[in-house]
Amino acid sequence: MFTLLRRSPSAAIQQTKHHFSSFHLPTFNSLEEEIEDGNKRYEHQISIEPTSERCWGVVACRTFSEGEKVLVAKAVASVPRDSHSMQKDWDAHVRIDLPARFINHSCNANIGIQDNEFGAYDFLALRTIPEGEELAFNYETSEYEISAFEKCMCSAKNCRGSVSGFKKHGEHLEKEFGKYIANY
């Protein structure tokens, strides 16, 4: 279960702002440039690819072992909660860089999250991920409440039919994901 707020909202915002100044973020002229950059940084590891059902996705270019770090996301901006932000604290949402921003949701996730030093999350393999498999994490492991959409479109055999957030499915998520869940 999510723990009680350990620091004030203003402290969380200041910490997020600190993360933005602690590393260089390139400026892109187009989404295509940003995708090209993400694919170059993770060449032979993962690849941003168009998908037939969800527009974009991230695919493994090699096999990843259980527990292996698949990618590191960086917060690029503090933003109001929306369908493309990730929750980092009770009242803090961030926009993350590519390729992590294009990882889709699945109730049968193959990657989990852990907080990182860049104001975002590291994504780690929950099981062996074979080359060619799309990466997916359970959005409810980072979001307390999800309001941008409710109907789940993952089509997994174990799909719960809705993506509502930790508030609704927390007990199940803690058992399933253990340490691969947001710290706040």
PDB file of N, CA, C and O in Angstrom, residues 23-28 31-48 58 61-62 64 70-76 96-102 116 118 121:
ATOM      1  N   PHE A  23      20.596  17.143 -14.940  1.00  0.00           N
ATOM      2  CA  PHE A  23      21.056  16.477 -16.156  1.00  0.00           C
ATOM      3  C   PHE A  23      20.605  17.283 -17.362  1.00  0.00           C
ATOM      4  O   PHE A  23      19.650  18.030 -17.306  1.00  0.00           O
ATOM      5  N   HIS A  24      21.337  17.110 -18.462  1.00  0.00           N
ATOM      6  CA  HIS A  24      21.047  17.861 -19.684  1.00  0.00           C
ATOM      7  C   HIS A  24      19.967  17.148 -20.491  1.00  0.00           C
ATOM      8  O   HIS A  24      20.033  15.952 -20.717  1.00  0.00           O
ATOM      9  N   LEU A  25      18.965  17.905 -20.916  1.00  0.00           N
ATOM     10  CA  LEU A  25      17.917  17.359 -21.764  1.00  0.00           C
ATOM     11  C   LEU A  25      17.989  18.027 -23.123  1.00  0.00           C
ATOM     12  O   LEU A  25      17.925  19.252 -23.220  1.00  0.00           O
ATOM     13  N   PRO A  26      18.118  17.249 -24.175  1.00  0.00           N
ATOM     14  CA  PRO A  26      18.162  17.847 -25.511  1.00  0.00           C
ATOM     15  C   PRO A  26      16.792  18.407 -25.903  1.00  0.00           C
ATOM     16  O   PRO A  26      15.767  17.980 -25.400  1.00  0.00           O
ATOM     17  N   THR A  27      16.812  19.374 -26.801  1.00  0.00           N
ATOM     18  CA  THR A  27      15.582  19.925 -27.352  1.00  0.00           C
ATOM     19  C   THR A  27      15.356  19.295 -28.716  1.00  0.00           C
ATOM     20  O   THR A  27      16.276  19.188 -29.516  1.00  0.00           O
ATOM     21  N   PHE A  28      14.129  18.880 -28.959  1.00  0.00           N
ATOM     22  CA  PHE A  28      13.805  18.226 -30.216  1.00  0.00           C
ATOM     23  C   PHE A  28      12.872  19.105 -31.029  1.00  0.00           C
ATOM     24  O   PHE A  28      12.008  19.782 -30.488  1.00  0.00           O
ATOM     25  N   LEU A  31       8.643  14.972 -32.978  1.00  0.00           N
ATOM     26  CA  LEU A  31       8.527  13.680 -32.313  1.00  0.00           C
ATOM     27  C   LEU A  31       9.448  12.664 -32.978  1.00  0.00           C
ATOM     28  O   LEU A  31      10.070  11.840 -32.313  1.00  0.00           O
ATOM     29  N   GLU A  32       9.576  12.749 -34.288  1.00  0.00           N
ATOM     30  CA  GLU A  32      10.453  11.824 -35.014  1.00  0.00           C
ATOM     31  C   GLU A  32      11.894  11.932 -34.525  1.00  0.00           C
ATOM     32  O   GLU A  32      12.581  10.933 -34.356  1.00  0.00           O
ATOM     33  N   GLU A  33      12.369  13.168 -34.287  1.00  0.00           N
ATOM     34  CA  GLU A  33      13.732  13.370 -33.757  1.00  0.00           C
ATOM     35  C   GLU A  33      13.866  12.752 -32.373  1.00  0.00           C
ATOM     36  O   GLU A  33      14.881  12.135 -32.050  1.00  0.00           O
ATOM     37  N   GLU A  34      12.851  12.937 -31.538  1.00  0.00           N
ATOM     38  CA  GLU A  34      12.894  12.395 -30.185  1.00  0.00           C
ATOM     39  C   GLU A  34      12.902  10.866 -30.217  1.00  0.00           C
ATOM     40  O   GLU A  34      13.637  10.221 -29.465  1.00  0.00           O
ATOM     41  N   ILE A  35      12.095  10.274 -31.112  1.00  0.00           N
ATOM     42  CA  ILE A  35      12.076   8.815 -31.255  1.00  0.00           C
ATOM     43  C   ILE A  35      13.434   8.320 -31.748  1.00  0.00           C
ATOM     44  O   ILE A  35      13.979   7.341 -31.220  1.00  0.00           O
ATOM     45  N   GLU A  36      14.005   8.989 -32.724  1.00  0.00           N
ATOM     46  CA  GLU A  36      15.321   8.609 -33.239  1.00  0.00           C
ATOM     47  C   GLU A  36      16.369   8.656 -32.135  1.00  0.00           C
ATOM     48  O   GLU A  36      17.194   7.747 -31.993  1.00  0.00           O
ATOM     49  N   ASP A  37      16.333   9.704 -31.318  1.00  0.00           N
ATOM     50  CA  ASP A  37      17.276   9.829 -30.204  1.00  0.00           C
ATOM     51  C   ASP A  37      17.091   8.683 -29.205  1.00  0.00           C
ATOM     52  O   ASP A  37      18.071   8.068 -28.772  1.00  0.00           O
ATOM     53  N   GLY A  38      15.843   8.401 -28.831  1.00  0.00           N
ATOM     54  CA  GLY A  38      15.575   7.307 -27.894  1.00  0.00           C
ATOM     55  C   GLY A  38      16.053   5.974 -28.425  1.00  0.00           C
ATOM     56  O   GLY A  38      16.647   5.173 -27.695  1.00  0.00           O
ATOM     57  N   ASN A  39      15.818   5.739 -29.705  1.00  0.00           N
ATOM     58  CA  ASN A  39      16.265   4.468 -30.302  1.00  0.00           C
ATOM     59  C   ASN A  39      17.787   4.380 -30.369  1.00  0.00           C
ATOM     60  O   ASN A  39      18.353   3.301 -30.179  1.00  0.00           O
ATOM     61  N   LYS A  40      18.468   5.503 -30.625  1.00  0.00           N
ATOM     62  CA  LYS A  40      19.942   5.489 -30.652  1.00  0.00           C
ATOM     63  C   LYS A  40      20.511   5.207 -29.263  1.00  0.00           C
ATOM     64  O   LYS A  40      21.469   4.449 -29.115  1.00  0.00           O
ATOM     65  N   ARG A  41      19.923   5.830 -28.226  1.00  0.00           N
ATOM     66  CA  ARG A  41      20.426   5.634 -26.858  1.00  0.00           C
ATOM     67  C   ARG A  41      20.283   4.188 -26.393  1.00  0.00           C
ATOM     68  O   ARG A  41      21.067   3.719 -25.571  1.00  0.00           O
ATOM     69  N   TYR A  42      19.289   3.498 -26.893  1.00  0.00           N
ATOM     70  CA  TYR A  42      19.039   2.118 -26.462  1.00  0.00           C
ATOM     71  C   TYR A  42      19.227   1.111 -27.602  1.00  0.00           C
ATOM     72  O   TYR A  42      18.666   0.018 -27.566  1.00  0.00           O
ATOM     73  N   GLU A  43      20.061   1.483 -28.577  1.00  0.00           N
ATOM     74  CA  GLU A  43      20.299   0.625 -29.732  1.00  0.00           C
ATOM     75  C   GLU A  43      20.704  -0.783 -29.291  1.00  0.00           C
ATOM     76  O   GLU A  43      21.500  -0.954 -28.370  1.00  0.00           O
ATOM     77  N   HIS A  44      20.129  -1.778 -29.920  1.00  0.00           N
ATOM     78  CA  HIS A  44      20.349  -3.201 -29.646  1.00  0.00           C
ATOM     79  C   HIS A  44      19.773  -3.639 -28.302  1.00  0.00           C
ATOM     80  O   HIS A  44      19.970  -4.789 -27.894  1.00  0.00           O
ATOM     81  N   GLN A  45      19.078  -2.751 -27.596  1.00  0.00           N
ATOM     82  CA  GLN A  45      18.465  -3.088 -26.313  1.00  0.00           C
ATOM     83  C   GLN A  45      16.939  -3.113 -26.457  1.00  0.00           C
ATOM     84  O   GLN A  45      16.320  -4.141 -26.233  1.00  0.00           O
ATOM     85  N   ILE A  46      16.390  -1.936 -26.788  1.00  0.00           N
ATOM     86  CA  ILE A  46      14.949  -1.777 -26.986  1.00  0.00           C
ATOM     87  C   ILE A  46      14.724  -0.833 -28.157  1.00  0.00           C
ATOM     88  O   ILE A  46      15.635  -0.103 -28.557  1.00  0.00           O
ATOM     89  N   SER A  47      13.495  -0.823 -28.683  1.00  0.00           N
ATOM     90  CA  SER A  47      13.190   0.015 -29.828  1.00  0.00           C
ATOM     91  C   SER A  47      11.760   0.537 -29.740  1.00  0.00           C
ATOM     92  O   SER A  47      10.847  -0.217 -29.406  1.00  0.00           O
ATOM     93  N   ILE A  48      11.589   1.827 -30.034  1.00  0.00           N
ATOM     94  CA  ILE A  48      10.254   2.421 -30.133  1.00  0.00           C
ATOM     95  C   ILE A  48       9.710   2.045 -31.498  1.00  0.00           C
ATOM     96  O   ILE A  48      10.349   2.288 -32.512  1.00  0.00           O
ATOM     97  N   VAL A  58       7.086  -0.019 -27.109  1.00  0.00           N
ATOM     98  CA  VAL A  58       8.516  -0.251 -26.944  1.00  0.00           C
ATOM     99  C   VAL A  58       8.735  -1.760 -26.946  1.00  0.00           C
ATOM    100  O   VAL A  58       8.068  -2.497 -26.216  1.00  0.00           O
ATOM    101  N   CYS A  61      14.784  -5.661 -28.046  1.00  0.00           N
ATOM    102  CA  CYS A  61      15.641  -6.049 -29.180  1.00  0.00           C
ATOM    103  C   CYS A  61      16.586  -7.182 -28.804  1.00  0.00           C
ATOM    104  O   CYS A  61      17.380  -7.635 -29.627  1.00  0.00           O
ATOM    105  N   ARG A  62      16.518  -7.592 -27.558  1.00  0.00           N
ATOM    106  CA  ARG A  62      17.298  -8.734 -27.079  1.00  0.00           C
ATOM    107  C   ARG A  62      16.536  -9.330 -25.907  1.00  0.00           C
ATOM    108  O   ARG A  62      15.558  -8.754 -25.433  1.00  0.00           O
ATOM    109  N   PHE A  64      15.890 -10.147 -22.072  1.00  0.00           N
ATOM    110  CA  PHE A  64      16.209  -9.585 -20.754  1.00  0.00           C
ATOM    111  C   PHE A  64      15.887 -10.638 -19.701  1.00  0.00           C
ATOM    112  O   PHE A  64      14.854 -11.312 -19.773  1.00  0.00           O
ATOM    113  N   VAL A  70      15.898  -2.735 -17.601  1.00  0.00           N
ATOM    114  CA  VAL A  70      15.622  -2.659 -19.034  1.00  0.00           C
ATOM    115  C   VAL A  70      15.860  -1.237 -19.540  1.00  0.00           C
ATOM    116  O   VAL A  70      16.452  -1.048 -20.590  1.00  0.00           O
ATOM    117  N   LEU A  71      15.401  -0.240 -18.792  1.00  0.00           N
ATOM    118  CA  LEU A  71      15.670   1.148 -19.160  1.00  0.00           C
ATOM    119  C   LEU A  71      15.494   2.064 -17.976  1.00  0.00           C
ATOM    120  O   LEU A  71      14.874   1.709 -16.975  1.00  0.00           O
ATOM    121  N   VAL A  72      16.073   3.265 -18.107  1.00  0.00           N
ATOM    122  CA  VAL A  72      16.029   4.301 -17.081  1.00  0.00           C
ATOM    123  C   VAL A  72      15.279   5.493 -17.659  1.00  0.00           C
ATOM    124  O   VAL A  72      15.657   6.030 -18.691  1.00  0.00           O
ATOM    125  N   ALA A  73      14.205   5.898 -16.985  1.00  0.00           N
ATOM    126  CA  ALA A  73      13.445   7.075 -17.424  1.00  0.00           C
ATOM    127  C   ALA A  73      13.921   8.303 -16.655  1.00  0.00           C
ATOM    128  O   ALA A  73      14.342   8.198 -15.497  1.00  0.00           O
ATOM    129  N   LYS A  74      13.842   9.446 -17.308  1.00  0.00           N
ATOM    130  CA  LYS A  74      14.169  10.731 -16.682  1.00  0.00           C
ATOM    131  C   LYS A  74      12.949  11.631 -16.756  1.00  0.00           C
ATOM    132  O   LYS A  74      12.252  11.671 -17.767  1.00  0.00           O
ATOM    133  N   ALA A  75      12.704  12.361 -15.676  1.00  0.00           N
ATOM    134  CA  ALA A  75      11.645  13.366 -15.677  1.00  0.00           C
ATOM    135  C   ALA A  75      12.143  14.553 -16.497  1.00  0.00           C
ATOM    136  O   ALA A  75      13.258  15.019 -16.297  1.00  0.00           O
ATOM    137  N   VAL A  76      11.312  15.010 -17.420  1.00  0.00           N
ATOM    138  CA  VAL A  76      11.701  16.140 -18.260  1.00  0.00           C
ATOM    139  C   VAL A  76      10.908  17.397 -17.926  1.00  0.00           C
ATOM    140  O   VAL A  76      11.293  18.489 -18.327  1.00  0.00           O
ATOM    141  N   ILE A  96       7.888  12.095 -18.640  1.00  0.00           N
ATOM    142  CA  ILE A  96       9.152  11.371 -18.737  1.00  0.00           C
ATOM    143  C   ILE A  96       9.619  11.331 -20.185  1.00  0.00           C
ATOM    144  O   ILE A  96       8.852  11.561 -21.116  1.00  0.00           O
ATOM    145  N   ASP A  97      10.891  11.036 -20.354  1.00  0.00           N
ATOM    146  CA  ASP A  97      11.486  11.009 -21.691  1.00  0.00           C
ATOM    147  C   ASP A  97      11.143   9.719 -22.435  1.00  0.00           C
ATOM    148  O   ASP A  97      10.609   8.767 -21.867  1.00  0.00           O
ATOM    149  N   LEU A  98      11.465   9.732 -23.716  1.00  0.00           N
ATOM    150  CA  LEU A  98      11.356   8.517 -24.530  1.00  0.00           C
ATOM    151  C   LEU A  98      12.625   7.698 -24.346  1.00  0.00           C
ATOM    152  O   LEU A  98      13.678   8.269 -24.106  1.00  0.00           O
ATOM    153  N   PRO A  99      12.530   6.425 -24.406  1.00  0.00           N
ATOM    154  CA  PRO A  99      11.420   5.595 -24.841  1.00  0.00           C
ATOM    155  C   PRO A  99      10.399   5.259 -23.754  1.00  0.00           C
ATOM    156  O   PRO A  99       9.324   4.763 -24.054  1.00  0.00           O
ATOM    157  N   ALA A 100      10.695   5.551 -22.491  1.00  0.00           N
ATOM    158  CA  ALA A 100       9.807   5.138 -21.398  1.00  0.00           C
ATOM    159  C   ALA A 100       8.389   5.675 -21.552  1.00  0.00           C
ATOM    160  O   ALA A 100       7.425   4.982 -21.204  1.00  0.00           O
ATOM    161  N   ARG A 101       8.240   6.887 -22.071  1.00  0.00           N
ATOM    162  CA  ARG A 101       6.910   7.487 -22.213  1.00  0.00           C
ATOM    163  C   ARG A 101       5.997   6.662 -23.123  1.00  0.00           C
ATOM    164  O   ARG A 101       4.778   6.738 -23.015  1.00  0.00           O
ATOM    165  N   PHE A 102       6.550   5.855 -23.999  1.00  0.00           N
ATOM    166  CA  PHE A 102       5.752   5.064 -24.928  1.00  0.00           C
ATOM    167  C   PHE A 102       5.550   3.614 -24.485  1.00  0.00           C
ATOM    168  O   PHE A 102       5.083   2.779 -25.257  1.00  0.00           O
ATOM    169  N   ASN A 116      13.906   6.318  -9.196  1.00  0.00           N
ATOM    170  CA  ASN A 116      15.317   6.523  -9.519  1.00  0.00           C
ATOM    171  C   ASN A 116      15.771   7.939  -9.202  1.00  0.00           C
ATOM    172  O   ASN A 116      14.981   8.775  -8.761  1.00  0.00           O
ATOM    173  N   PHE A 118      16.616  10.302 -11.154  1.00  0.00           N
ATOM    174  CA  PHE A 118      16.300  11.281 -12.191  1.00  0.00           C
ATOM    175  C   PHE A 118      14.866  11.785 -12.115  1.00  0.00           C
ATOM    176  O   PHE A 118      14.331  12.311 -13.082  1.00  0.00           O
ATOM    177  N   TYR A 121      11.411   6.781 -12.982  1.00  0.00           N
ATOM    178  CA  TYR A 121      11.487   5.376 -12.588  1.00  0.00           C
ATOM    179  C   TYR A 121      12.460   4.603 -13.463  1.00  0.00           C
ATOM    180  O   TYR A 121      12.645   4.912 -14.632  1.00  0.00           O
TER     181      TYR A 121
END
